[in-house]
Amino acid sequence: MPGTSETRGELVEFLAVSVSPDLLELALTHRSYAYEHGGVAHNERLEFLGDSILGQAVTVMLFRENPDLDEGELAKRRASLVSSLALAEVAREIGLGRHIRLGRGEELTGGRDKSSILADTVEAVIGAAYIDAGGEAATELVLRLIRPLLTNPERFGAAMDPKTSLQELAARTGRGLPRYEVTDSGPDHSKRFHATVSLGGIDVAEGDGTSKKQAEMAAALDAWTALSQSD
């Protein structure tokens, strides 16, 4: 279930940005909830705006703080920091999933921890911050959310290329090569993919996405995280 008003207050305090309760509620409303509640407004327009704010803030930060990096390396780092996987990690770190308003179907299929939903909601919250608090406050929010990824070089590398990072970690720890099994569901125009990654014949993590690659990357990052914590 979505967070209570008390826990929502904890989220507001953490974000440290002045966003009206109604706009924050909108930012936390997934389209599945809107569909099941008479077509109320949902967060996709805010997500569209937040994506732009996020990209600009990260681009400017990387440009200013890395004068020795060329365009190609800057582009790689930006792509990793604004990826769905990275944003989902940010969302999990701040407990965003428990605040999202989801439809029953998404609730029953683990929507609160789906990387795509988490990442989209982060962008919507950034968009809401821009609307109510302005560009400077929204940029500051982006940097507060993203900087923890930069302080952990291993995490940064894993978010950039989780499949390679998992393969290297598995090799170092003698677990063999990762193997992926992917299934899909839904109509051709709106397929969802589910990946399971195994090591030594044992399933270690799962991931979802809108493409086979995204699902495998999500599973790989979860597996890398679990292995890193256990070693």
PDB file of C-alpha atoms in Angstrom, residues 49-197:
ATOM      1  CA  LEU A  49       9.610  17.243 -17.905  1.00  0.00           C
ATOM      2  CA  GLY A  50      11.778  15.642 -15.224  1.00  0.00           C
ATOM      3  CA  ASP A  51      13.698  13.630 -17.798  1.00  0.00           C
ATOM      4  CA  SER A  52      14.806  16.866 -19.455  1.00  0.00           C
ATOM      5  CA  ILE A  53      15.768  18.528 -16.161  1.00  0.00           C
ATOM      6  CA  LEU A  54      17.694  15.429 -15.104  1.00  0.00           C
ATOM      7  CA  GLY A  55      19.637  15.250 -18.345  1.00  0.00           C
ATOM      8  CA  GLN A  56      20.613  18.909 -18.262  1.00  0.00           C
ATOM      9  CA  ALA A  57      21.673  18.871 -14.606  1.00  0.00           C
ATOM     10  CA  VAL A  58      23.813  15.763 -15.005  1.00  0.00           C
ATOM     11  CA  THR A  59      25.367  17.009 -18.253  1.00  0.00           C
ATOM     12  CA  VAL A  60      26.397  20.364 -16.735  1.00  0.00           C
ATOM     13  CA  MET A  61      27.724  18.698 -13.569  1.00  0.00           C
ATOM     14  CA  LEU A  62      29.852  16.201 -15.498  1.00  0.00           C
ATOM     15  CA  PHE A  63      31.168  18.895 -17.843  1.00  0.00           C
ATOM     16  CA  ARG A  64      32.225  21.205 -15.023  1.00  0.00           C
ATOM     17  CA  GLU A  65      33.702  18.562 -12.735  1.00  0.00           C
ATOM     18  CA  ASN A  66      35.603  16.508 -15.328  1.00  0.00           C
ATOM     19  CA  PRO A  67      37.652  18.919 -17.480  1.00  0.00           C
ATOM     20  CA  ASP A  68      39.977  16.154 -18.634  1.00  0.00           C
ATOM     21  CA  LEU A  69      37.300  13.811 -20.000  1.00  0.00           C
ATOM     22  CA  ASP A  70      36.520  13.818 -23.714  1.00  0.00           C
ATOM     23  CA  GLU A  71      33.053  13.925 -25.212  1.00  0.00           C
ATOM     24  CA  GLY A  72      32.771  10.159 -25.549  1.00  0.00           C
ATOM     25  CA  GLU A  73      33.583   9.449 -21.906  1.00  0.00           C
ATOM     26  CA  LEU A  74      31.286  12.238 -20.721  1.00  0.00           C
ATOM     27  CA  ALA A  75      28.479  10.769 -22.798  1.00  0.00           C
ATOM     28  CA  LYS A  76      29.028   7.302 -21.304  1.00  0.00           C
ATOM     29  CA  ARG A  77      28.931   8.624 -17.765  1.00  0.00           C
ATOM     30  CA  ARG A  78      25.843  10.683 -18.434  1.00  0.00           C
ATOM     31  CA  ALA A  79      24.079   7.683 -19.964  1.00  0.00           C
ATOM     32  CA  SER A  80      24.857   5.565 -16.923  1.00  0.00           C
ATOM     33  CA  LEU A  81      23.694   8.180 -14.422  1.00  0.00           C
ATOM     34  CA  VAL A  82      20.365   8.878 -16.131  1.00  0.00           C
ATOM     35  CA  SER A  83      19.643   5.235 -16.982  1.00  0.00           C
ATOM     36  CA  SER A  84      16.573   3.480 -15.628  1.00  0.00           C
ATOM     37  CA  LEU A  85      18.842   1.173 -13.632  1.00  0.00           C
ATOM     38  CA  ALA A  86      20.651   4.045 -11.922  1.00  0.00           C
ATOM     39  CA  LEU A  87      17.440   5.944 -11.169  1.00  0.00           C
ATOM     40  CA  ALA A  88      15.831   2.791  -9.798  1.00  0.00           C
ATOM     41  CA  GLU A  89      18.779   2.379  -7.432  1.00  0.00           C
ATOM     42  CA  VAL A  90      18.267   5.968  -6.282  1.00  0.00           C
ATOM     43  CA  ALA A  91      14.559   5.298  -5.743  1.00  0.00           C
ATOM     44  CA  ARG A  92      15.244   2.168  -3.692  1.00  0.00           C
ATOM     45  CA  GLU A  93      17.778   4.020  -1.575  1.00  0.00           C
ATOM     46  CA  ILE A  94      15.182   6.620  -0.532  1.00  0.00           C
ATOM     47  CA  GLY A  95      12.296   4.153  -0.221  1.00  0.00           C
ATOM     48  CA  LEU A  96      10.285   5.781  -2.994  1.00  0.00           C
ATOM     49  CA  GLY A  97       8.450   2.607  -3.960  1.00  0.00           C
ATOM     50  CA  ARG A  98       6.207   2.552  -0.909  1.00  0.00           C
ATOM     51  CA  HIS A  99       4.804   5.985  -1.790  1.00  0.00           C
ATOM     52  CA  ILE A 100       3.758   5.241  -5.392  1.00  0.00           C
ATOM     53  CA  ARG A 101       0.053   4.949  -6.182  1.00  0.00           C
ATOM     54  CA  LEU A 102      -0.337   1.801  -8.273  1.00  0.00           C
ATOM     55  CA  GLY A 103      -3.196  -0.095  -9.831  1.00  0.00           C
ATOM     56  CA  ARG A 104      -4.073  -3.482  -8.403  1.00  0.00           C
ATOM     57  CA  GLY A 105      -2.461  -5.381 -11.267  1.00  0.00           C
ATOM     58  CA  GLU A 106       0.893  -3.666 -10.826  1.00  0.00           C
ATOM     59  CA  GLU A 107       0.604  -4.026  -7.047  1.00  0.00           C
ATOM     60  CA  LEU A 108       0.167  -7.779  -7.335  1.00  0.00           C
ATOM     61  CA  THR A 109       3.092  -8.193  -9.752  1.00  0.00           C
ATOM     62  CA  GLY A 110       5.673  -6.347  -7.655  1.00  0.00           C
ATOM     63  CA  GLY A 111       5.329  -2.948  -9.283  1.00  0.00           C
ATOM     64  CA  ARG A 112       6.744  -1.144  -6.262  1.00  0.00           C
ATOM     65  CA  ASP A 113      10.166  -2.593  -7.035  1.00  0.00           C
ATOM     66  CA  LYS A 114      10.083  -2.567 -10.833  1.00  0.00           C
ATOM     67  CA  SER A 115      13.025  -0.567 -12.113  1.00  0.00           C
ATOM     68  CA  SER A 116      11.026   1.080 -14.888  1.00  0.00           C
ATOM     69  CA  ILE A 117       8.278   2.327 -12.540  1.00  0.00           C
ATOM     70  CA  LEU A 118      10.773   3.503  -9.934  1.00  0.00           C
ATOM     71  CA  ALA A 119      12.889   5.357 -12.494  1.00  0.00           C
ATOM     72  CA  ASP A 120       9.862   7.029 -14.092  1.00  0.00           C
ATOM     73  CA  THR A 121       8.633   8.175 -10.679  1.00  0.00           C
ATOM     74  CA  VAL A 122      12.011   9.716  -9.834  1.00  0.00           C
ATOM     75  CA  GLU A 123      11.779  11.738 -13.045  1.00  0.00           C
ATOM     76  CA  ALA A 124       8.207  12.783 -12.225  1.00  0.00           C
ATOM     77  CA  VAL A 125       9.259  13.997  -8.774  1.00  0.00           C
ATOM     78  CA  ILE A 126      12.052  16.020 -10.385  1.00  0.00           C
ATOM     79  CA  GLY A 127       9.505  17.512 -12.772  1.00  0.00           C
ATOM     80  CA  ALA A 128       7.243  18.418  -9.854  1.00  0.00           C
ATOM     81  CA  ALA A 129      10.151  20.074  -8.082  1.00  0.00           C
ATOM     82  CA  TYR A 130      10.810  22.184 -11.165  1.00  0.00           C
ATOM     83  CA  ILE A 131       7.174  23.298 -11.418  1.00  0.00           C
ATOM     84  CA  ASP A 132       6.791  24.306  -7.769  1.00  0.00           C
ATOM     85  CA  ALA A 133      10.303  25.257  -6.671  1.00  0.00           C
ATOM     86  CA  GLY A 134      12.040  26.340  -9.871  1.00  0.00           C
ATOM     87  CA  GLY A 135      15.017  25.258 -11.928  1.00  0.00           C
ATOM     88  CA  GLU A 136      17.720  25.856  -9.340  1.00  0.00           C
ATOM     89  CA  ALA A 137      15.952  23.802  -6.662  1.00  0.00           C
ATOM     90  CA  ALA A 138      15.206  21.016  -9.147  1.00  0.00           C
ATOM     91  CA  THR A 139      18.856  20.908 -10.204  1.00  0.00           C
ATOM     92  CA  GLU A 140      19.970  20.735  -6.575  1.00  0.00           C
ATOM     93  CA  LEU A 141      17.553  17.839  -6.033  1.00  0.00           C
ATOM     94  CA  VAL A 142      18.966  15.969  -9.035  1.00  0.00           C
ATOM     95  CA  LEU A 143      22.513  16.328  -7.752  1.00  0.00           C
ATOM     96  CA  ARG A 144      21.571  15.220  -4.229  1.00  0.00           C
ATOM     97  CA  LEU A 145      19.965  12.110  -5.666  1.00  0.00           C
ATOM     98  CA  ILE A 146      22.707  11.272  -8.171  1.00  0.00           C
ATOM     99  CA  ARG A 147      25.906  12.057  -6.271  1.00  0.00           C
ATOM    100  CA  PRO A 148      25.815   8.885  -4.118  1.00  0.00           C
ATOM    101  CA  LEU A 149      26.329   6.884  -7.314  1.00  0.00           C
ATOM    102  CA  LEU A 150      29.508   8.853  -8.016  1.00  0.00           C
ATOM    103  CA  THR A 151      30.975   8.281  -4.558  1.00  0.00           C
ATOM    104  CA  ASN A 152      31.008   4.512  -5.126  1.00  0.00           C
ATOM    105  CA  PRO A 153      33.187   3.732  -8.164  1.00  0.00           C
ATOM    106  CA  GLU A 154      32.160   0.075  -8.151  1.00  0.00           C
ATOM    107  CA  ARG A 155      28.475   0.972  -8.106  1.00  0.00           C
ATOM    108  CA  PHE A 156      29.064   3.497 -10.874  1.00  0.00           C
ATOM    109  CA  GLY A 157      30.710   0.884 -13.047  1.00  0.00           C
ATOM    110  CA  ALA A 158      27.993  -1.659 -12.313  1.00  0.00           C
ATOM    111  CA  ALA A 159      25.225   0.785 -13.201  1.00  0.00           C
ATOM    112  CA  MET A 160      27.019   1.605 -16.463  1.00  0.00           C
ATOM    113  CA  ASP A 161      27.542  -2.003 -17.547  1.00  0.00           C
ATOM    114  CA  PRO A 162      25.942  -4.436 -15.088  1.00  0.00           C
ATOM    115  CA  LYS A 163      26.340  -7.553 -17.237  1.00  0.00           C
ATOM    116  CA  THR A 164      30.096  -7.087 -17.578  1.00  0.00           C
ATOM    117  CA  SER A 165      30.443  -6.163 -13.896  1.00  0.00           C
ATOM    118  CA  LEU A 166      28.540  -9.295 -12.861  1.00  0.00           C
ATOM    119  CA  GLN A 167      30.628 -11.482 -15.162  1.00  0.00           C
ATOM    120  CA  GLU A 168      33.872 -10.079 -13.720  1.00  0.00           C
ATOM    121  CA  LEU A 169      32.692 -10.463 -10.122  1.00  0.00           C
ATOM    122  CA  ALA A 170      31.459 -14.014 -10.746  1.00  0.00           C
ATOM    123  CA  ALA A 171      34.803 -14.926 -12.304  1.00  0.00           C
ATOM    124  CA  ARG A 172      36.759 -13.471  -9.376  1.00  0.00           C
ATOM    125  CA  THR A 173      34.685 -15.445  -6.901  1.00  0.00           C
ATOM    126  CA  GLY A 174      34.748 -18.704  -8.846  1.00  0.00           C
ATOM    127  CA  ARG A 175      31.031 -18.790  -9.616  1.00  0.00           C
ATOM    128  CA  GLY A 176      31.350 -19.274 -13.372  1.00  0.00           C
ATOM    129  CA  LEU A 177      29.640 -17.456 -16.214  1.00  0.00           C
ATOM    130  CA  PRO A 178      26.202 -15.880 -15.705  1.00  0.00           C
ATOM    131  CA  ARG A 179      23.409 -17.384 -17.783  1.00  0.00           C
ATOM    132  CA  TYR A 180      20.205 -15.553 -18.643  1.00  0.00           C
ATOM    133  CA  GLU A 181      16.708 -16.890 -19.306  1.00  0.00           C
ATOM    134  CA  VAL A 182      14.253 -14.368 -20.729  1.00  0.00           C
ATOM    135  CA  THR A 183      10.495 -14.608 -21.177  1.00  0.00           C
ATOM    136  CA  ASP A 184       8.074 -12.057 -22.565  1.00  0.00           C
ATOM    137  CA  SER A 185       4.430 -11.238 -22.107  1.00  0.00           C
ATOM    138  CA  GLY A 186       1.848  -8.839 -23.429  1.00  0.00           C
ATOM    139  CA  PRO A 187       0.875  -7.728 -26.955  1.00  0.00           C
ATOM    140  CA  ASP A 188       3.497  -7.011 -29.584  1.00  0.00           C
ATOM    141  CA  HIS A 189       3.122  -3.242 -29.250  1.00  0.00           C
ATOM    142  CA  SER A 190       3.573  -3.329 -25.462  1.00  0.00           C
ATOM    143  CA  LYS A 191       5.707  -6.315 -24.532  1.00  0.00           C
ATOM    144  CA  ARG A 192       7.274  -6.777 -21.102  1.00  0.00           C
ATOM    145  CA  PHE A 193      10.370  -8.909 -20.609  1.00  0.00           C
ATOM    146  CA  HIS A 194      11.374 -10.869 -17.522  1.00  0.00           C
ATOM    147  CA  ALA A 195      14.953 -12.135 -17.084  1.00  0.00           C
ATOM    148  CA  THR A 196      16.391 -14.608 -14.616  1.00  0.00           C
ATOM    149  CA  VAL A 197      20.160 -14.826 -14.176  1.00  0.00           C
TER     150      VAL A 197
END
